[in-house]
Amino acid sequence: MRSLVRMFGLPALWAVVGELEHSIRTGAPSAERVLEGRFWGYLSAHPAASRICDQAMTAKAYGQVARADTARVFGPSQ
């Protein structure tokens, strides 16, 4: 959970979210408006932010795998 919170706190992510109205109105990604190289380009240029995102995605994947494994063993929840 900590890694996801750290990722959601990245200034670049907040800048993208801050331009959400632009995306809704135009259909274009807001990241291309506020981040040079869009989101992935930003991560390539900012290794610390990239590490935070990597950690968050890894933690998220582990949580999803654990839930999927539980569902497989015990069946779907009611």
CSV table of N, CA, C and O in Angstrom, one decimal:
chain,number,residue,atom,x,y,z
A,1,MET,N,0.8,-1.2,0.0
A,1,MET,CA,0.0,0.0,0.0
A,1,MET,C,0.9,1.3,0.0
A,1,MET,O,0.6,2.2,-0.7
A,2,ARG,N,2.0,1.2,0.7
A,2,ARG,CA,2.8,2.4,0.8
A,2,ARG,C,3.3,2.8,-0.5
A,2,ARG,O,3.3,4.0,-0.9
A,3,SER,N,3.7,1.8,-1.4
A,3,SER,CA,4.3,2.2,-2.7
A,3,SER,C,3.2,2.8,-3.6
A,3,SER,O,3.5,3.7,-4.3
A,4,LEU,N,2.0,2.4,-3.5
A,4,LEU,CA,0.9,3.0,-4.3
A,4,LEU,C,0.6,4.4,-3.8
A,4,LEU,O,0.4,5.3,-4.6
A,5,VAL,N,0.6,4.6,-2.5
A,5,VAL,CA,0.4,6.0,-2.0
A,5,VAL,C,1.6,6.9,-2.5
A,5,VAL,O,1.3,8.0,-2.9
A,6,ARG,N,2.8,6.4,-2.4
A,6,ARG,CA,3.9,7.2,-2.9
A,6,ARG,C,3.7,7.5,-4.4
A,6,ARG,O,4.0,8.6,-4.8
A,7,MET,N,3.3,6.6,-5.2
A,7,MET,CA,3.1,6.8,-6.6
A,7,MET,C,2.0,7.9,-6.8
A,7,MET,O,2.2,8.8,-7.6
A,8,PHE,N,0.9,7.7,-6.1
A,8,PHE,CA,-0.2,8.7,-6.3
A,8,PHE,C,0.2,10.1,-5.8
A,8,PHE,O,-0.5,11.0,-6.1
A,9,GLY,N,1.2,10.2,-5.0
A,9,GLY,CA,1.7,11.5,-4.5
A,9,GLY,C,2.7,12.1,-5.4
A,9,GLY,O,3.1,13.2,-5.1
A,10,LEU,N,3.1,11.5,-6.5
A,10,LEU,CA,4.1,12.1,-7.4
A,10,LEU,C,3.6,13.3,-8.0
A,10,LEU,O,2.4,13.4,-8.5
A,11,PRO,N,4.3,14.4,-8.0
A,11,PRO,CA,3.9,15.7,-8.6
A,11,PRO,C,3.4,15.5,-10.1
A,11,PRO,O,2.5,16.1,-10.5
A,12,ALA,N,4.1,14.7,-10.8
A,12,ALA,CA,3.8,14.4,-12.2
A,12,ALA,C,2.4,13.8,-12.3
A,12,ALA,O,1.6,14.2,-13.2
A,13,LEU,N,2.1,12.9,-11.5
A,13,LEU,CA,0.7,12.3,-11.5
A,13,LEU,C,-0.4,13.3,-11.2
A,13,LEU,O,-1.4,13.4,-11.9
A,14,TRP,N,-0.1,14.2,-10.2
A,14,TRP,CA,-1.0,15.2,-9.9
A,14,TRP,C,-1.2,16.2,-11.0
A,14,TRP,O,-2.3,16.8,-11.3
A,15,ALA,N,-0.1,16.5,-11.7
A,15,ALA,CA,-0.2,17.4,-12.9
A,15,ALA,C,-1.1,16.8,-14.0
A,15,ALA,O,-1.9,17.6,-14.6
A,16,VAL,N,-0.9,15.5,-14.2
A,16,VAL,CA,-1.8,14.9,-15.2
A,16,VAL,C,-3.2,14.9,-14.7
A,16,VAL,O,-4.1,15.2,-15.5
A,17,VAL,N,-3.5,14.6,-13.5
A,17,VAL,CA,-4.9,14.6,-13.0
A,17,VAL,C,-5.5,16.0,-13.0
A,17,VAL,O,-6.6,16.2,-13.3
A,18,GLY,N,-4.6,17.0,-12.8
A,18,GLY,CA,-5.1,18.4,-12.8
A,18,GLY,C,-5.5,18.8,-14.2
A,18,GLY,O,-6.3,19.8,-14.3
A,19,GLU,N,-5.1,18.1,-15.2
A,19,GLU,CA,-5.6,18.5,-16.6
A,19,GLU,C,-6.6,17.5,-17.1
A,19,GLU,O,-6.8,17.3,-18.3
A,20,LEU,N,-7.3,16.8,-16.2
A,20,LEU,CA,-8.3,15.8,-16.6
A,20,LEU,C,-9.4,16.5,-17.4
A,20,LEU,O,-9.9,15.8,-18.4
A,21,GLU,N,-9.8,17.7,-17.1
A,21,GLU,CA,-10.8,18.3,-17.9
A,21,GLU,C,-10.4,18.4,-19.4
A,21,GLU,O,-11.3,18.2,-20.3
A,22,HIS,N,-9.1,18.7,-19.6
A,22,HIS,CA,-8.6,18.7,-21.0
A,22,HIS,C,-8.9,17.4,-21.7
A,22,HIS,O,-9.3,17.4,-22.9
A,23,SER,N,-8.6,16.3,-21.0
A,23,SER,CA,-8.8,15.0,-21.6
A,23,SER,C,-10.3,14.7,-21.9
A,23,SER,O,-10.6,14.2,-22.9
A,24,ILE,N,-11.1,15.1,-21.0
A,24,ILE,CA,-12.5,14.9,-21.2
A,24,ILE,C,-13.1,15.7,-22.3
A,24,ILE,O,-13.8,15.2,-23.2
A,25,ARG,N,-12.6,16.9,-22.5
A,25,ARG,CA,-13.1,17.8,-23.5
A,25,ARG,C,-12.6,17.4,-24.9
A,25,ARG,O,-13.2,17.5,-25.9
A,26,THR,N,-11.3,17.0,-24.9
A,26,THR,CA,-10.6,16.7,-26.2
A,26,THR,C,-10.4,15.3,-26.6
A,26,THR,O,-10.2,14.9,-27.7
A,27,GLY,N,-10.5,14.4,-25.6
A,27,GLY,CA,-10.2,13.0,-25.8
A,27,GLY,C,-8.7,12.7,-25.9
A,27,GLY,O,-8.2,11.6,-26.1
A,28,ALA,N,-7.9,13.8,-25.7
A,28,ALA,CA,-6.4,13.6,-25.8
A,28,ALA,C,-5.9,13.4,-24.4
A,28,ALA,O,-6.4,13.9,-23.4
A,29,PRO,N,-4.8,12.6,-24.2
A,29,PRO,CA,-4.2,12.3,-22.9
A,29,PRO,C,-3.7,13.6,-22.3
A,29,PRO,O,-3.0,14.4,-23.0
A,30,SER,N,-4.0,13.9,-21.1
A,30,SER,CA,-3.6,15.1,-20.4
A,30,SER,C,-2.0,15.0,-20.2
A,30,SER,O,-1.4,16.1,-20.1
A,31,ALA,N,-1.5,13.9,-20.1
A,31,ALA,CA,0.0,13.7,-19.9
A,31,ALA,C,0.8,14.4,-21.0
A,31,ALA,O,1.8,15.0,-20.8
A,32,GLU,N,0.2,14.3,-22.2
A,32,GLU,CA,1.0,15.0,-23.3
A,32,GLU,C,0.9,16.5,-23.3
A,32,GLU,O,1.8,17.2,-23.8
A,33,ARG,N,0.0,17.0,-22.5
A,33,ARG,CA,-0.1,18.4,-22.3
A,33,ARG,C,0.8,19.0,-21.2
A,33,ARG,O,1.3,20.1,-21.3
A,34,VAL,N,1.1,18.1,-20.2
A,34,VAL,CA,1.8,18.6,-19.0
A,34,VAL,C,3.2,18.0,-18.8
A,34,VAL,O,4.0,18.5,-18.0
A,35,LEU,N,3.4,16.9,-19.5
A,35,LEU,CA,4.7,16.2,-19.3
A,35,LEU,C,5.4,16.0,-20.6
A,35,LEU,O,4.9,15.4,-21.5
A,36,GLU,N,6.7,16.4,-20.6
A,36,GLU,CA,7.5,16.2,-21.8
A,36,GLU,C,7.7,14.7,-22.0
A,36,GLU,O,8.2,14.0,-21.1
A,37,GLY,N,7.3,14.2,-23.1
A,37,GLY,CA,7.5,12.8,-23.4
A,37,GLY,C,6.4,11.9,-22.8
A,37,GLY,O,6.5,10.7,-22.7
A,38,ARG,N,5.3,12.6,-22.5
A,38,ARG,CA,4.1,11.9,-21.8
A,38,ARG,C,4.6,11.2,-20.6
A,38,ARG,O,5.6,11.5,-20.0
A,39,PHE,N,3.8,10.3,-20.1
A,39,PHE,CA,4.1,9.7,-18.8
A,39,PHE,C,5.3,8.8,-18.8
A,39,PHE,O,6.2,8.9,-18.0
A,40,TRP,N,5.4,8.0,-19.9
A,40,TRP,CA,6.5,7.0,-19.9
A,40,TRP,C,7.8,7.8,-20.2
A,40,TRP,O,8.9,7.4,-19.7
A,41,GLY,N,7.8,8.8,-21.0
A,41,GLY,CA,9.0,9.6,-21.2
A,41,GLY,C,9.4,10.3,-19.9
A,41,GLY,O,10.6,10.4,-19.7
A,42,TYR,N,8.4,10.8,-19.2
A,42,TYR,CA,8.7,11.4,-17.9
A,42,TYR,C,9.5,10.4,-17.0
A,42,TYR,O,10.5,10.7,-16.4
A,43,LEU,N,8.9,9.2,-16.9
A,43,LEU,CA,9.5,8.2,-16.1
A,43,LEU,C,11.0,7.8,-16.5
A,43,LEU,O,11.9,7.6,-15.7
A,44,SER,N,11.2,7.8,-17.8
A,44,SER,CA,12.5,7.5,-18.4
A,44,SER,C,13.5,8.6,-18.0
A,44,SER,O,14.7,8.3,-17.7
A,45,ALA,N,13.0,9.8,-17.9
A,45,ALA,CA,13.9,11.0,-17.5
A,45,ALA,C,14.0,11.2,-16.0
A,45,ALA,O,14.9,12.0,-15.6
A,46,HIS,N,13.2,10.5,-15.2
A,46,HIS,CA,13.2,10.7,-13.8
A,46,HIS,C,13.3,9.3,-13.1
A,46,HIS,O,12.2,8.8,-12.7
A,47,PRO,N,14.5,8.8,-12.9
A,47,PRO,CA,14.7,7.5,-12.4
A,47,PRO,C,14.0,7.3,-11.0
A,47,PRO,O,13.5,6.2,-10.7
A,48,ALA,N,14.0,8.3,-10.1
A,48,ALA,CA,13.4,8.1,-8.8
A,48,ALA,C,11.9,7.9,-8.9
A,48,ALA,O,11.4,7.0,-8.3
A,49,ALA,N,11.3,8.6,-9.7
A,49,ALA,CA,9.8,8.5,-10.0
A,49,ALA,C,9.6,7.1,-10.6
A,49,ALA,O,8.6,6.4,-10.3
A,50,SER,N,10.4,6.7,-11.5
A,50,SER,CA,10.3,5.4,-12.2
A,50,SER,C,10.4,4.3,-11.2
A,50,SER,O,9.6,3.3,-11.2
A,51,ARG,N,11.3,4.4,-10.2
A,51,ARG,CA,11.4,3.3,-9.2
A,51,ARG,C,10.2,3.3,-8.4
A,51,ARG,O,9.7,2.2,-8.0
A,52,ILE,N,9.6,4.4,-8.0
A,52,ILE,CA,8.4,4.4,-7.2
A,52,ILE,C,7.2,3.8,-8.0
A,52,ILE,O,6.5,3.0,-7.4
A,53,CYS,N,7.1,4.1,-9.2
A,53,CYS,CA,6.1,3.4,-10.1
A,53,CYS,C,6.3,1.9,-10.2
A,53,CYS,O,5.3,1.2,-10.1
A,54,ASP,N,7.5,1.5,-10.4
A,54,ASP,CA,7.8,0.1,-10.5
A,54,ASP,C,7.4,-0.6,-9.2
A,54,ASP,O,6.8,-1.7,-9.2
A,55,GLN,N,7.8,0.0,-8.1
A,55,GLN,CA,7.4,-0.6,-6.8
A,55,GLN,C,5.9,-0.7,-6.6
A,55,GLN,O,5.4,-1.7,-6.1
A,56,ALA,N,5.2,0.3,-7.0
A,56,ALA,CA,3.8,0.3,-6.9
A,56,ALA,C,3.1,-0.7,-7.7
A,56,ALA,O,2.2,-1.4,-7.3
A,57,MET,N,3.6,-0.9,-9.0
A,57,MET,CA,3.0,-1.9,-9.9
A,57,MET,C,3.3,-3.3,-9.4
A,57,MET,O,2.5,-4.2,-9.5
A,58,THR,N,4.5,-3.5,-8.9
A,58,THR,CA,4.9,-4.8,-8.3
A,58,THR,C,4.0,-5.1,-7.1
A,58,THR,O,3.4,-6.2,-7.0
A,59,ALA,N,3.8,-4.2,-6.2
A,59,ALA,CA,3.0,-4.4,-5.0
A,59,ALA,C,1.5,-4.7,-5.5
A,59,ALA,O,0.9,-5.6,-4.9
A,60,LYS,N,1.0,-4.0,-6.4
A,60,LYS,CA,-0.3,-4.2,-6.9
A,60,LYS,C,-0.5,-5.6,-7.5
A,60,LYS,O,-1.5,-6.3,-7.3
A,61,ALA,N,0.5,-6.0,-8.3
A,61,ALA,CA,0.4,-7.3,-8.9
A,61,ALA,C,0.4,-8.4,-7.9
A,61,ALA,O,-0.3,-9.4,-8.0
A,62,TYR,N,1.3,-8.3,-6.9
A,62,TYR,CA,1.3,-9.3,-5.8
A,62,TYR,C,-0.1,-9.4,-5.1
A,62,TYR,O,-0.5,-10.5,-4.8
A,63,GLY,N,-0.7,-8.3,-4.9
A,63,GLY,CA,-2.0,-8.3,-4.3
A,63,GLY,C,-3.1,-9.0,-5.2
A,63,GLY,O,-3.9,-9.7,-4.7
A,64,GLN,N,-3.0,-8.7,-6.5
A,64,GLN,CA,-3.9,-9.3,-7.4
A,64,GLN,C,-3.7,-10.8,-7.5
A,64,GLN,O,-4.7,-11.6,-7.6
A,65,VAL,N,-2.5,-11.2,-7.5
A,65,VAL,CA,-2.2,-12.7,-7.6
A,65,VAL,C,-2.6,-13.4,-6.4
A,65,VAL,O,-3.2,-14.4,-6.4
A,66,ALA,N,-2.4,-12.8,-5.2
A,66,ALA,CA,-2.9,-13.4,-4.0
A,66,ALA,C,-4.4,-13.5,-3.9
A,66,ALA,O,-4.9,-14.6,-3.5
A,67,ARG,N,-5.1,-12.5,-4.4
A,67,ARG,CA,-6.6,-12.6,-4.5
A,67,ARG,C,-7.0,-13.7,-5.5
A,67,ARG,O,-8.0,-14.4,-5.2
A,68,ALA,N,-6.4,-13.7,-6.6
A,68,ALA,CA,-6.7,-14.7,-7.6
A,68,ALA,C,-6.5,-16.1,-7.1
A,68,ALA,O,-7.3,-17.1,-7.3
A,69,ASP,N,-5.4,-16.3,-6.4
A,69,ASP,CA,-5.0,-17.6,-5.9
A,69,ASP,C,-6.1,-18.0,-4.8
A,69,ASP,O,-6.5,-19.2,-4.8
A,70,THR,N,-6.5,-17.1,-4.0
A,70,THR,CA,-7.5,-17.4,-2.9
A,70,THR,C,-8.8,-17.8,-3.6
A,70,THR,O,-9.5,-18.7,-3.2
A,71,ALA,N,-9.2,-17.1,-4.7
A,71,ALA,CA,-10.4,-17.4,-5.4
A,71,ALA,C,-10.3,-18.8,-6.0
A,71,ALA,O,-11.3,-19.5,-6.0
A,72,ARG,N,-9.2,-19.1,-6.5
A,72,ARG,CA,-9.0,-20.5,-7.1
A,72,ARG,C,-9.2,-21.6,-6.1
A,72,ARG,O,-9.8,-22.6,-6.3
A,73,VAL,N,-8.6,-21.4,-4.9
A,73,VAL,CA,-8.6,-22.4,-3.9
A,73,VAL,C,-10.0,-22.5,-3.2
A,73,VAL,O,-10.5,-23.5,-3.0
A,74,PHE,N,-10.6,-21.3,-2.9
A,74,PHE,CA,-11.8,-21.3,-2.1
A,74,PHE,C,-13.1,-21.0,-3.0
A,74,PHE,O,-14.2,-21.1,-2.5
A,75,GLY,N,-12.9,-20.8,-4.2
A,75,GLY,CA,-14.1,-20.5,-5.1
A,75,GLY,C,-14.5,-19.0,-5.0
A,75,GLY,O,-13.9,-18.3,-4.2
A,76,PRO,N,-15.4,-18.6,-5.8
A,76,PRO,CA,-15.8,-17.2,-5.8
A,76,PRO,C,-16.5,-16.8,-4.5
A,76,PRO,O,-17.1,-17.6,-3.9
A,77,SER,N,-16.3,-15.6,-4.1
A,77,SER,CA,-16.9,-15.1,-2.9
A,77,SER,C,-18.4,-14.9,-3.1
A,77,SER,O,-18.8,-14.6,-4.2
A,78,GLN,N,-19.2,-15.1,-2.1
A,78,GLN,CA,-20.6,-14.9,-2.2
A,78,GLN,C,-21.1,-13.6,-1.8
A,78,GLN,O,-20.7,-13.0,-0.9
